[in-house]
Amino acid sequence: GNSVTQMEGPVTLSEEAFLTINCTYTATGYPSLFWYVQYPGEGLQLLLKATKADDKGSNKGFEATYRKETTSFHLEKGSVQVSDSAVYFCALSRGNNNAGNMLTFGGGTRLMVKP
Amino acid sequence: NAGVMQNPRHLVRRRGQEARLRCSPMKGHSHVYWYRQLPEEGLKFMVYLQKENIIDESGMPKERFSAEFPKEGPSILRIQQVVRGDSAAYFCASSLRTERGETQYFGPGTRLLVL
């Protein structure tokens, strides 16, 4: 079956540091890949997505590239801010399937950014 | 442009009572997914519904749990005779499927505490 593995946290960084959160996946076919962010006490917000190999998703300074050869979708940001402190979830879905495109999530990585 | 609405945001029940969670999808969305998040874990898929139909309930416990998405009104996740292990955050997501694919948008969640 499908699975997503992401690095365990917490990840603690100083403001303006470079961020990488690793994510690898196992899936059949051609899944779509997502990063969601969850702030304390809130639901998940879509951060970025990529739907095919070599696509790069980007939003708010965050980027991730769909690497089929390494089955990875690592999240990066060049300069983190305190406001980026949250839990980040990598996820995949089957793509565009009439039987449903339920998301399979990684365990989440908590990011703490210190001033 | 209202997002996905869930209520209540917090629900406290005693063992053996019933919990009823509601989800109103974004306007124009006809697909609803329910997920459960146990403390310090990622989200796990429970059930996928379209209007008046359950499409995939493979992630939902066979007993005590049921879901519906009527023609009119919100989607309902119902848990009968709750037990302490049901304590979790329950999120719904709605989506609109196009030829470009499908992206799920999450509600703020209902945090269920069973005493």
Short mmCIF file of C-alpha atoms in Angstrom, two decimals:
data_model
loop_
_atom_site.label_atom_id
_atom_site.label_comp_id
_atom_site.label_asym_id
_atom_site.label_seq_id
_atom_site.Cartn_x
_atom_site.Cartn_y
_atom_site.Cartn_z
CA GLY A 1 0.00 0.00 0.00
CA ASN A 2 0.89 3.66 -0.02
CA SER A 3 3.04 5.14 2.72
CA VAL A 4 4.82 8.37 3.56
CA THR A 5 7.87 8.72 5.76
CA GLN A 6 9.09 12.07 6.98
CA MET A 7 11.84 13.06 9.35
CA GLU A 8 10.95 13.09 12.97
CA GLY A 9 11.03 16.31 14.88
CA PRO A 10 11.16 18.53 16.56
CA VAL A 11 13.36 20.57 14.29
CA THR A 12 14.64 23.66 16.08
CA LEU A 13 16.18 26.46 14.05
CA SER A 14 17.17 30.05 14.56
CA GLU A 15 15.42 32.74 12.56
CA GLU A 16 16.79 33.11 9.00
CA ALA A 17 18.27 29.60 9.00
CA PHE A 18 17.81 27.22 6.06
CA LEU A 19 15.12 24.57 6.43
CA THR A 20 14.91 21.09 4.99
CA ILE A 21 12.28 18.54 6.02
CA ASN A 22 12.78 15.22 4.31
CA CYS A 23 9.86 13.24 2.90
CA THR A 24 9.94 9.96 0.99
CA TYR A 25 7.05 7.91 -0.23
CA THR A 26 6.01 4.49 -1.46
CA ALA A 27 3.16 4.35 -3.93
CA THR A 28 1.93 2.60 -7.03
CA GLY A 29 1.24 4.56 -10.15
CA TYR A 30 1.65 8.31 -10.27
CA PRO A 31 0.56 9.91 -7.02
CA SER A 32 0.10 13.60 -6.35
CA LEU A 33 2.23 14.97 -3.52
CA PHE A 34 1.38 17.62 -0.95
CA TRP A 35 2.74 19.54 1.99
CA TYR A 36 0.24 20.71 4.59
CA VAL A 37 0.95 22.92 7.61
CA GLN A 38 -0.90 22.80 10.92
CA TYR A 39 -0.70 25.66 13.41
CA PRO A 40 -1.56 24.96 17.05
CA GLY A 41 -5.22 24.21 17.59
CA GLU A 42 -6.09 24.59 13.92
CA GLY A 43 -6.80 22.43 10.91
CA LEU A 44 -4.46 21.68 8.05
CA GLN A 45 -3.69 24.29 5.44
CA LEU A 46 -2.41 23.34 2.02
CA LEU A 47 1.10 24.73 1.64
CA LEU A 48 2.07 23.43 -1.80
CA LYS A 49 1.57 20.52 -4.16
CA ALA A 50 3.00 18.77 -7.22
CA THR A 51 1.12 16.43 -9.48
CA LYS A 52 3.80 14.91 -11.70
CA ALA A 53 7.48 14.07 -11.75
CA ASP A 54 9.90 17.03 -11.75
CA ASP A 55 7.12 19.49 -10.86
CA LYS A 56 8.13 22.04 -8.26
CA GLY A 57 5.51 23.30 -5.85
CA SER A 58 6.15 26.64 -4.16
CA ASN A 59 4.36 28.99 -1.81
CA LYS A 60 5.37 31.61 0.80
CA GLY A 61 9.06 30.90 0.23
CA PHE A 62 8.66 27.15 0.65
CA GLU A 63 9.56 24.79 -2.19
CA ALA A 64 9.43 21.06 -2.87
CA THR A 65 10.29 19.13 -6.03
CA TYR A 66 8.62 15.86 -7.02
CA ARG A 67 11.52 13.43 -7.51
CA LYS A 68 10.30 10.14 -8.91
CA GLU A 69 13.76 8.58 -9.15
CA THR A 70 14.32 8.98 -5.42
CA THR A 71 10.60 8.88 -4.47
CA SER A 72 11.08 12.07 -2.48
CA PHE A 73 9.36 15.41 -1.95
CA HIS A 74 11.61 17.30 0.46
CA LEU A 75 10.39 20.65 1.80
CA GLU A 76 12.85 23.57 1.79
CA LYS A 77 12.89 27.21 2.75
CA GLY A 78 15.87 29.51 2.47
CA SER A 79 15.19 31.68 5.50
CA VAL A 80 12.70 30.68 8.19
CA GLN A 81 10.76 33.06 10.40
CA VAL A 82 9.33 32.62 13.89
CA SER A 83 5.87 32.60 12.31
CA ASP A 84 6.79 29.40 10.42
CA SER A 85 6.70 27.45 13.69
CA ALA A 86 4.12 24.73 13.14
CA VAL A 87 3.74 21.05 12.30
CA TYR A 88 4.36 20.11 8.69
CA PHE A 89 2.77 17.07 7.05
CA CYS A 90 3.83 15.43 3.82
CA ALA A 91 1.04 13.55 2.05
CA LEU A 92 0.20 11.75 -1.15
CA SER A 93 -2.94 10.86 -3.01
CA ARG A 94 -3.65 8.63 -5.94
CA GLY A 95 -4.09 11.59 -8.23
CA ASN A 96 -7.37 11.79 -10.06
CA ASN A 97 -9.29 8.64 -9.27
CA ASN A 98 -13.04 8.42 -9.37
CA ALA A 99 -12.99 5.94 -6.51
CA GLY A 100 -11.53 8.58 -4.25
CA ASN A 101 -8.22 10.31 -3.67
CA MET A 102 -7.81 9.92 0.04
CA LEU A 103 -4.61 11.32 1.44
CA THR A 104 -1.94 9.21 3.07
CA PHE A 105 -0.01 11.30 5.59
CA GLY A 106 3.41 11.14 7.13
CA GLY A 107 3.69 11.42 10.89
CA GLY A 108 4.34 15.15 10.85
CA THR A 109 7.43 17.20 11.69
CA ARG A 110 7.25 19.91 14.32
CA LEU A 111 9.29 22.99 13.45
CA MET A 112 10.28 25.47 16.14
CA VAL A 113 11.95 28.71 15.05
CA LYS A 114 13.64 30.79 17.73
CA PRO A 115 14.23 34.55 17.42
CA ASN B 1 -15.78 32.70 0.33
CA ALA B 2 -16.30 30.52 3.39
CA GLY B 3 -14.00 27.59 3.89
CA VAL B 4 -14.88 24.19 5.24
CA MET B 5 -16.92 24.52 8.43
CA GLN B 6 -16.95 22.01 11.25
CA ASN B 7 -18.89 22.04 14.47
CA PRO B 8 -18.65 21.75 17.28
CA ARG B 9 -14.98 22.70 17.61
CA HIS B 10 -14.75 20.93 20.94
CA LEU B 11 -16.94 18.12 22.23
CA VAL B 12 -16.82 16.38 25.59
CA ARG B 13 -18.66 13.11 26.07
CA ARG B 14 -18.80 10.47 28.78
CA ARG B 15 -18.19 6.84 27.93
CA GLY B 16 -21.26 5.27 26.35
CA GLN B 17 -22.70 8.51 24.97
CA GLU B 18 -23.06 9.41 21.33
CA ALA B 19 -20.93 11.97 19.48
CA ARG B 20 -22.21 13.70 16.38
CA LEU B 21 -19.75 15.72 14.31
CA ARG B 22 -20.83 17.98 11.47
CA CYS B 23 -18.99 19.18 8.38
CA SER B 24 -20.17 21.71 5.81
CA PRO B 25 -18.04 21.59 2.65
CA MET B 26 -16.91 24.58 0.68
CA LYS B 27 -19.48 25.96 -1.73
CA GLY B 28 -19.58 23.89 -4.89
CA HIS B 29 -17.65 20.96 -3.43
CA SER B 30 -19.35 17.59 -3.66
CA HIS B 31 -16.67 15.33 -2.17
CA VAL B 32 -16.10 14.95 1.57
CA TYR B 33 -13.36 13.04 3.36
CA TRP B 34 -13.13 12.39 7.10
CA TYR B 35 -9.81 11.87 8.87
CA ARG B 36 -8.86 11.16 12.47
CA GLN B 37 -5.76 12.50 14.20
CA LEU B 38 -4.67 10.83 17.39
CA PRO B 39 -2.44 12.86 19.73
CA GLU B 40 1.04 13.45 18.32
CA GLU B 41 0.24 11.47 15.15
CA GLY B 42 -0.56 12.15 11.53
CA LEU B 43 -4.03 12.01 10.07
CA LYS B 44 -5.58 8.69 9.09
CA PHE B 45 -8.29 8.38 6.45
CA MET B 46 -11.66 7.16 7.65
CA VAL B 47 -14.34 7.60 4.99
CA TYR B 48 -15.02 9.23 1.63
CA LEU B 49 -18.48 10.38 0.64
CA GLN B 50 -20.23 12.08 -2.22
CA LYS B 51 -23.73 13.47 -1.96
CA GLU B 52 -26.00 10.68 -0.66
CA ASN B 53 -23.34 8.01 -1.21
CA ILE B 54 -20.57 6.41 0.80
CA ILE B 55 -17.82 5.67 -1.71
CA ASP B 56 -15.06 4.26 0.52
CA GLU B 57 -15.33 3.52 4.23
CA SER B 58 -12.28 1.28 4.43
CA GLY B 59 -10.65 3.40 7.14
CA MET B 60 -13.61 3.51 9.45
CA PRO B 61 -14.07 1.07 12.34
CA LYS B 62 -16.79 -1.46 11.53
CA GLU B 63 -18.70 -0.90 14.74
CA ARG B 64 -20.05 2.22 16.39
CA PHE B 65 -18.95 4.58 13.58
CA SER B 66 -21.14 5.76 10.73
CA ALA B 67 -21.12 8.63 8.26
CA GLU B 68 -23.56 10.28 5.91
CA PHE B 69 -23.66 13.15 3.44
CA PRO B 70 -27.31 13.90 2.68
CA LYS B 71 -28.62 15.74 -0.33
CA GLU B 72 -29.26 18.77 1.86
CA GLY B 73 -27.23 19.76 4.88
CA PRO B 74 -23.83 18.92 6.27
CA SER B 75 -21.97 15.65 6.35
CA ILE B 76 -22.29 13.88 9.70
CA LEU B 77 -19.82 11.56 11.41
CA ARG B 78 -21.56 9.68 14.19
CA ILE B 79 -19.85 7.71 16.94
CA GLN B 80 -22.10 5.63 19.15
CA GLN B 81 -21.21 4.43 22.66
CA VAL B 82 -17.96 6.36 22.72
CA VAL B 83 -14.91 4.97 24.50
CA ARG B 84 -11.79 6.74 25.75
CA GLY B 85 -9.84 5.57 22.71
CA ASP B 86 -12.14 7.66 20.49
CA SER B 87 -10.60 10.83 21.94
CA ALA B 88 -8.96 12.52 18.97
CA ALA B 89 -9.26 15.40 16.55
CA TYR B 90 -11.59 14.66 13.65
CA PHE B 91 -11.06 16.61 10.47
CA CYS B 92 -13.13 16.75 7.35
CA ALA B 93 -11.92 17.92 3.99
CA SER B 94 -13.89 18.84 0.91
CA SER B 95 -12.78 18.91 -2.66
CA LEU B 96 -13.78 19.66 -6.19
CA ARG B 97 -12.51 17.29 -8.83
CA THR B 98 -11.43 18.71 -12.19
CA GLU B 99 -9.45 17.39 -15.13
CA ARG B 100 -6.39 18.92 -13.46
CA GLY B 101 -6.83 16.79 -10.39
CA GLU B 102 -8.21 17.16 -6.89
CA THR B 103 -7.09 19.18 -3.88
CA GLN B 104 -8.60 18.73 -0.45
CA TYR B 105 -9.31 21.70 1.81
CA PHE B 106 -9.57 21.02 5.50
CA GLY B 107 -11.88 22.31 8.17
CA PRO B 108 -10.64 23.39 11.62
CA GLY B 109 -11.50 20.04 13.15
CA THR B 110 -13.59 18.79 16.07
CA ARG B 111 -11.64 17.81 19.14
CA LEU B 112 -13.46 15.02 20.92
CA LEU B 113 -12.63 14.22 24.52
CA VAL B 114 -14.19 11.16 26.09
CA LEU B 115 -14.18 11.13 29.87
#
